[in-house]
Short mmCIF file of C-alpha atoms in Angstrom, two decimals:
data_model
loop_
_atom_site.label_atom_id
_atom_site.label_comp_id
_atom_site.label_asym_id
_atom_site.label_seq_id
_atom_site.Cartn_x
_atom_site.Cartn_y
_atom_site.Cartn_z
CA MET A 131 79.08 94.84 75.67
CA SER A 132 79.74 91.11 76.08
CA ILE A 133 79.82 89.17 79.32
CA VAL A 134 83.28 87.91 78.39
CA TYR A 135 84.58 91.48 78.14
CA LEU A 136 83.06 92.36 81.52
CA ALA A 137 84.65 89.27 83.06
CA THR A 138 88.00 90.33 81.60
CA VAL A 139 87.66 93.84 83.03
CA LEU A 140 86.69 92.51 86.47
CA LEU A 141 89.61 90.08 86.53
CA SER A 142 92.01 92.81 85.46
CA SER A 143 90.63 95.15 88.14
CA LEU A 144 91.05 92.46 90.80
CA SER A 145 94.66 92.08 89.67
CA SER A 146 95.21 95.85 90.03
CA ALA A 147 93.62 95.83 93.48
CA SER A 148 95.87 92.92 94.49
CA ILE A 149 98.97 94.84 93.38
CA LEU A 150 97.87 97.79 95.52
CA LEU A 151 97.28 95.46 98.48
CA ILE A 152 100.72 93.85 98.08
CA ALA A 153 102.30 97.30 98.17
CA THR A 154 100.19 98.32 101.19
CA ILE A 155 100.41 95.42 103.65
CA GLY A 156 103.83 96.35 105.04
CA LEU A 157 102.66 99.88 105.75
CA ALA A 158 99.48 98.52 107.33
CA VAL A 159 101.50 96.35 109.73
CA VAL A 160 103.75 99.20 110.87
CA PHE A 161 100.92 101.72 111.20
CA GLY A 162 98.36 99.31 112.64
CA LEU A 163 100.57 97.72 115.28
CA MET A 164 103.03 100.51 116.03
CA GLY A 165 101.17 103.71 115.18
CA VAL A 166 104.11 104.75 113.01
CA ILE A 167 103.39 106.37 109.65
CA ASN A 168 106.40 105.22 107.67
CA LEU A 169 106.82 107.75 104.87
CA ALA A 170 109.91 105.80 103.76
CA HIS A 171 107.70 102.82 102.88
CA GLY A 172 108.07 103.49 99.16
CA GLU A 173 111.84 103.57 99.48
CA PHE A 174 111.87 100.20 101.28
CA LEU A 175 109.81 98.89 98.39
CA MET A 176 112.44 100.35 96.05
CA ILE A 177 115.26 98.75 98.05
CA GLY A 178 113.55 95.38 97.73
CA ALA A 179 113.27 95.82 93.97
CA TYR A 180 116.93 96.79 93.59
CA SER A 181 118.01 93.91 95.85
CA ALA A 182 116.11 91.43 93.69
CA LEU A 183 117.39 93.02 90.49
CA THR A 184 121.00 92.94 91.68
CA ALA A 185 120.66 89.31 92.73
CA THR A 186 119.24 88.29 89.33
CA GLN A 187 122.01 90.18 87.54
CA MET A 188 124.49 88.10 89.55
CA GLY A 189 122.87 84.92 88.26
CA VAL A 190 120.44 84.15 91.09
CA PRO A 191 117.08 82.83 89.81
CA PHE A 192 114.35 85.42 90.21
CA ILE A 193 112.30 83.27 92.59
CA LEU A 194 115.33 83.01 94.92
CA SER A 195 116.04 86.73 94.70
CA ILE A 196 112.77 87.48 96.50
CA PRO A 197 113.85 86.11 99.94
CA ILE A 198 117.15 87.94 99.48
CA ALA A 199 115.24 91.18 99.01
CA VAL A 200 113.16 90.46 102.12
CA ALA A 201 116.29 89.79 104.20
CA VAL A 202 118.01 92.99 103.01
CA THR A 203 115.01 95.22 103.72
CA MET A 204 114.39 93.59 107.10
CA ALA A 205 118.01 94.20 108.09
CA ILE A 206 117.91 97.84 107.00
CA GLY A 207 114.55 98.30 108.71
CA ALA A 208 115.93 96.91 111.98
CA VAL A 209 118.86 99.35 111.86
CA VAL A 210 116.52 102.28 111.17
CA GLU A 211 114.25 101.28 114.07
CA ILE A 212 117.13 100.90 116.52
CA LEU A 213 118.86 104.15 115.57
CA ILE A 214 115.85 106.42 114.96
CA ILE A 215 112.30 105.10 115.29
CA ASN A 216 112.51 103.64 118.81
CA ARG A 217 113.16 107.13 120.17
CA LEU A 218 109.98 108.52 118.64
CA TYR A 219 107.13 106.19 119.63
CA GLY A 220 104.00 108.11 120.54
CA ARG A 221 105.18 111.17 118.59
CA ILE A 222 103.40 110.65 115.29
CA PHE A 223 104.44 113.91 113.63
CA ASP A 224 108.06 113.39 114.63
CA THR A 225 108.05 109.90 113.15
CA MET A 226 106.52 111.26 109.94
CA LEU A 227 109.26 113.89 109.70
CA ALA A 228 111.99 111.37 110.50
CA THR A 229 110.81 108.77 107.98
CA TRP A 230 110.36 111.48 105.36
CA GLY A 231 114.01 112.42 105.86
CA ILE A 232 115.00 108.74 105.63
CA SER A 233 113.09 108.44 102.35
CA ILE A 234 115.05 111.36 100.88
CA VAL A 235 118.36 109.80 101.96
CA PHE A 236 117.47 106.40 100.45
CA TYR A 237 116.26 108.01 97.23
CA GLN A 238 119.47 109.98 96.77
CA LEU A 239 121.61 106.94 97.58
CA ALA A 240 119.73 104.94 94.92
CA VAL A 241 120.35 107.70 92.37
CA LEU A 242 124.07 107.77 93.22
CA ILE A 243 124.48 103.98 93.13
CA PHE A 244 122.15 102.90 90.32
CA GLY A 245 121.40 106.07 88.35
CA THR A 246 117.97 107.26 87.35
CA VAL A 247 117.22 104.52 84.81
CA THR A 248 117.61 100.82 85.51
CA PRO A 249 116.86 97.91 83.15
CA GLY A 250 114.07 95.61 84.29
CA ILE A 251 114.07 91.84 84.22
CA GLY A 252 111.09 91.48 81.88
CA MET A 253 107.71 90.01 82.60
CA PRO A 254 107.28 86.23 82.19
CA GLN A 255 105.70 85.67 78.79
CA TYR A 256 102.57 83.69 79.46
CA SER A 257 98.97 84.75 79.20
CA ILE A 258 95.44 83.60 79.94
CA ARG A 259 92.76 83.73 77.26
CA ILE A 260 89.13 84.49 78.04
CA GLY A 261 87.16 84.19 74.83
CA ASP A 262 88.67 86.62 72.35
CA TYR A 263 90.61 88.46 75.04
CA SER A 264 94.06 87.76 76.44
CA LEU A 265 95.43 88.83 79.84
CA ALA A 266 99.07 88.73 80.93
CA GLY A 267 99.51 85.88 83.36
CA TYR A 268 101.99 87.42 85.81
CA PRO A 269 99.76 90.31 86.97
CA LEU A 270 96.94 87.79 87.49
CA LEU A 271 99.31 85.74 89.63
CA MET A 272 99.41 88.72 92.01
CA ILE A 273 95.85 87.88 93.09
CA GLY A 274 97.11 84.69 94.70
CA VAL A 275 100.22 86.41 96.07
CA ALA A 276 98.09 89.09 97.76
CA ALA A 277 95.82 86.44 99.27
CA LEU A 278 98.81 84.53 100.67
CA MET A 279 100.38 87.72 102.06
CA GLY A 280 97.16 88.65 103.80
CA LEU A 281 96.79 85.16 105.25
CA PHE A 282 100.41 85.13 106.41
CA VAL A 283 100.10 88.47 108.22
CA TYR A 284 96.75 87.49 109.76
CA VAL A 285 98.12 84.23 111.15
CA LEU A 286 101.37 85.86 112.31
CA MET A 287 99.67 88.70 114.14
CA THR A 288 96.65 86.92 115.60
CA GLN A 289 97.55 83.25 116.01
CA THR A 290 101.13 83.34 117.29
CA VAL A 291 102.86 84.25 120.54
CA TYR A 292 104.87 86.87 118.65
CA GLY A 293 101.67 88.61 117.53
CA MET A 294 100.45 88.81 121.11
CA LYS A 295 103.80 90.22 122.25
CA ALA A 296 103.84 92.72 119.37
CA ARG A 297 100.44 94.13 120.31
CA ALA A 298 101.29 94.21 124.00
CA SER A 299 104.64 95.94 123.42
CA ILE A 300 102.95 98.89 121.74
CA GLN A 301 99.65 99.07 123.62
CA GLN A 302 100.98 98.45 127.15
CA PRO A 303 104.82 98.62 127.06
CA GLU A 304 105.25 98.90 130.84
CA MET A 305 102.94 95.96 131.51
CA ALA A 306 104.68 93.99 128.75
CA ARG A 307 108.06 94.57 130.38
CA ALA A 308 106.61 93.62 133.77
CA ILE A 309 105.64 90.15 132.51
CA GLY A 310 109.01 89.61 130.84
CA ILE A 311 108.39 90.72 127.26
CA GLU A 312 111.40 92.51 125.79
CA ALA A 313 109.38 95.29 124.22
CA ALA A 314 112.32 96.96 122.49
CA ARG A 315 113.31 93.78 120.63
CA VAL A 316 109.71 92.99 119.70
CA ASN A 317 109.22 96.51 118.33
CA THR A 318 112.40 96.21 116.29
CA LEU A 319 111.21 92.91 114.85
CA THR A 320 107.76 94.31 114.07
CA PHE A 321 109.18 97.31 112.21
CA SER A 322 111.63 95.11 110.32
CA ILE A 323 108.79 92.74 109.32
CA GLY A 324 106.85 95.71 107.93
CA CYS A 325 109.93 96.76 105.96
CA GLY A 326 110.47 93.16 104.83
CA LEU A 327 106.91 93.04 103.48
CA ALA A 328 107.64 96.25 101.56
CA GLY A 329 110.82 94.65 100.21
CA PHE A 330 108.84 91.56 99.21
CA ALA A 331 106.40 93.80 97.35
CA GLY A 332 109.21 95.54 95.50
CA ALA A 333 110.78 92.25 94.50
CA VAL A 334 107.63 90.41 93.44
CA LEU A 335 106.40 93.45 91.47
CA LEU A 336 109.75 93.93 89.72
CA PRO A 337 108.62 92.30 86.46
CA ILE A 338 105.65 94.70 86.39
CA VAL A 339 107.26 97.89 87.72
CA PRO A 340 110.97 98.23 86.78
CA ALA A 341 113.34 99.30 89.55
CA THR A 342 113.99 103.04 89.60
CA PRO A 343 114.79 105.38 92.51
CA SER A 344 111.33 106.91 92.20
CA MET A 345 109.32 103.68 91.83
CA GLY A 346 108.04 103.94 95.39
CA PHE A 347 106.28 107.21 94.59
CA ALA A 348 103.88 105.28 92.36
CA PHE A 349 102.64 103.30 95.37
CA VAL A 350 103.23 105.20 98.59
CA ILE A 351 100.47 107.83 98.25
CA LYS A 352 97.76 105.31 97.38
CA ALA A 353 99.09 102.84 99.96
CA PHE A 354 99.04 105.53 102.66
CA LEU A 355 95.49 106.58 101.78
CA THR A 356 94.39 102.93 101.72
CA VAL A 357 95.66 102.42 105.28
CA VAL A 358 94.14 105.68 106.53
CA VAL A 359 90.73 104.83 105.02
CA ALA A 360 91.00 101.30 106.44
CA GLY A 361 91.08 102.58 110.02
CA PRO A 362 92.07 100.78 113.24
CA VAL A 363 91.40 97.22 111.98
CA THR A 364 94.21 97.69 109.54
CA LEU A 365 94.57 94.27 107.93
CA THR A 366 90.93 93.49 107.18
CA GLY A 367 90.21 97.15 106.50
CA SER A 368 93.15 97.43 104.10
CA VAL A 369 92.01 94.36 102.18
CA LEU A 370 88.52 95.76 101.71
CA THR A 371 89.78 99.26 100.92
CA ALA A 372 92.36 98.05 98.40
CA ILE A 373 89.75 95.95 96.60
CA GLY A 374 87.19 98.76 96.62
CA LEU A 375 89.43 101.69 95.75
CA GLY A 376 92.02 99.88 93.63
CA GLY A 377 89.48 97.73 91.81
CA GLY A 378 87.08 100.63 91.28
CA ALA A 379 89.84 102.85 89.92
CA SER A 380 90.93 100.09 87.52
CA ILE A 381 87.39 99.54 86.24
CA THR A 382 86.97 103.28 85.75
CA ALA A 383 90.25 103.44 83.85
CA SER A 384 89.17 100.52 81.64
CA PHE A 385 86.01 102.29 80.50
CA LEU A 386 87.38 105.84 80.51
CA THR A 387 91.03 106.83 81.00
CA SER A 388 93.80 106.27 83.56
CA VAL A 389 93.35 109.87 84.70
CA ALA A 390 89.66 109.17 85.35
CA GLY A 391 90.70 106.12 87.37
CA ASP A 392 92.96 108.25 89.57
CA ILE A 393 90.22 110.84 89.99
CA PHE A 394 87.84 108.07 91.08
CA PHE A 395 90.39 106.82 93.63
CA PHE A 396 90.96 110.20 95.26
CA LEU A 397 87.32 111.33 95.16
CA ILE A 398 86.06 108.13 96.79
CA THR A 399 88.89 108.34 99.33
CA ALA A 400 87.85 111.89 100.25
CA ALA A 401 84.21 110.84 100.51
CA LEU A 402 85.01 107.87 102.77
CA LEU A 403 87.18 109.99 105.05
CA TRP A 404 84.37 112.56 105.27
CA LEU A 405 81.88 109.83 106.20
CA PHE A 406 84.30 107.86 108.40
CA PRO A 407 86.94 110.27 109.80
CA LEU A 408 88.56 107.46 111.83
CA GLY A 409 88.43 104.92 108.99
CA ILE A 410 85.82 102.46 107.78
CA SER A 411 86.67 99.97 110.54
CA ALA A 412 86.42 102.44 113.45
CA THR A 413 82.96 101.22 114.45
CA TRP A 414 83.59 97.51 114.04
CA ARG A 415 82.96 95.71 117.30
CA ARG A 416 85.59 93.08 116.89
CA LYS A 417 89.10 93.51 115.54
CA LEU A 418 89.79 90.93 112.87
#
C-alpha cells in the first residue's frame, strides 16, 4: 500500500469529518448554550438547502444563495423560538418532543411544496490530483469551510459582548435581567443563529447532498451523537469528536465498506459514552 494512497485516504477522511462538523455546529450552539436538543435541526438544514436551490433556480449565483439560505433559516428559527421554544426552557424532554413535532411539520410541508425528488445543482467540476489518484475539489473545500465556521462561532461566543450575554441569559436569567440584559431577545437570537448555521450547512452542502425532504435524516443522528459525545465544552468537543468519529468512519469505509464505517461510528460512540457518560469534555478544567 503506497504512501500516496494513504495520504489520499486521510485527506478524504478529513473532508468527511469536516462535512459532519459543518452539519453539527448549529446543533452544538443551541444545545451547548441553551440546553435545547433541537430534533428539528435536520429540517432546518433541509430548509437551507431548499432556500439555496430555489434562489439558484431564480438565477441567483450559488455563492449568493448561501446568505439567503442563512437569512431564511434564521427568520424561521426566530419565529419558532418566540412561539414555542421560549416557553420550554429547562424542560429538556418537552423541548425534544416539541422540536420533534416541528420536524414532522417541516418535513411534510417540504413534501407538499417540492415533492419527494428535487434536482440538485451539480458539483463544481474540478479536482485535485495526488500522484495517480484524483479527489473531487469541492468536498475538500469543506475542510476550510469547517475551519472558518468553527473559528467564527468561537470568536462570536467567547470574544464578543453578545457571547457573554448569551451565556448569562441561559445560565443566570434573573441576574442577566437585573443588570439590563434582555434575556428573551438574546435567547431568540441565539436559537436563530443555531438555525442559521444549520441553514448554512444545508446550502453549502447542496452540491454534495441534493435537496430532498429527508436529507436532514442523513445528518441529524450522527450530528446529535457527536454533540452528546462532545459534552459540556460543545464547540471544542464537537470539533474533536467530529474529526475522530467522522474521520475514523470514513477511513474504515475506505478499507472495508460504508456499512463497516457506520458500524465503527456507532460502536465507538457507544464506547465513549460508556467511558464518559457526561461527554469527553466533562472533566476539562477550562471551557474553550
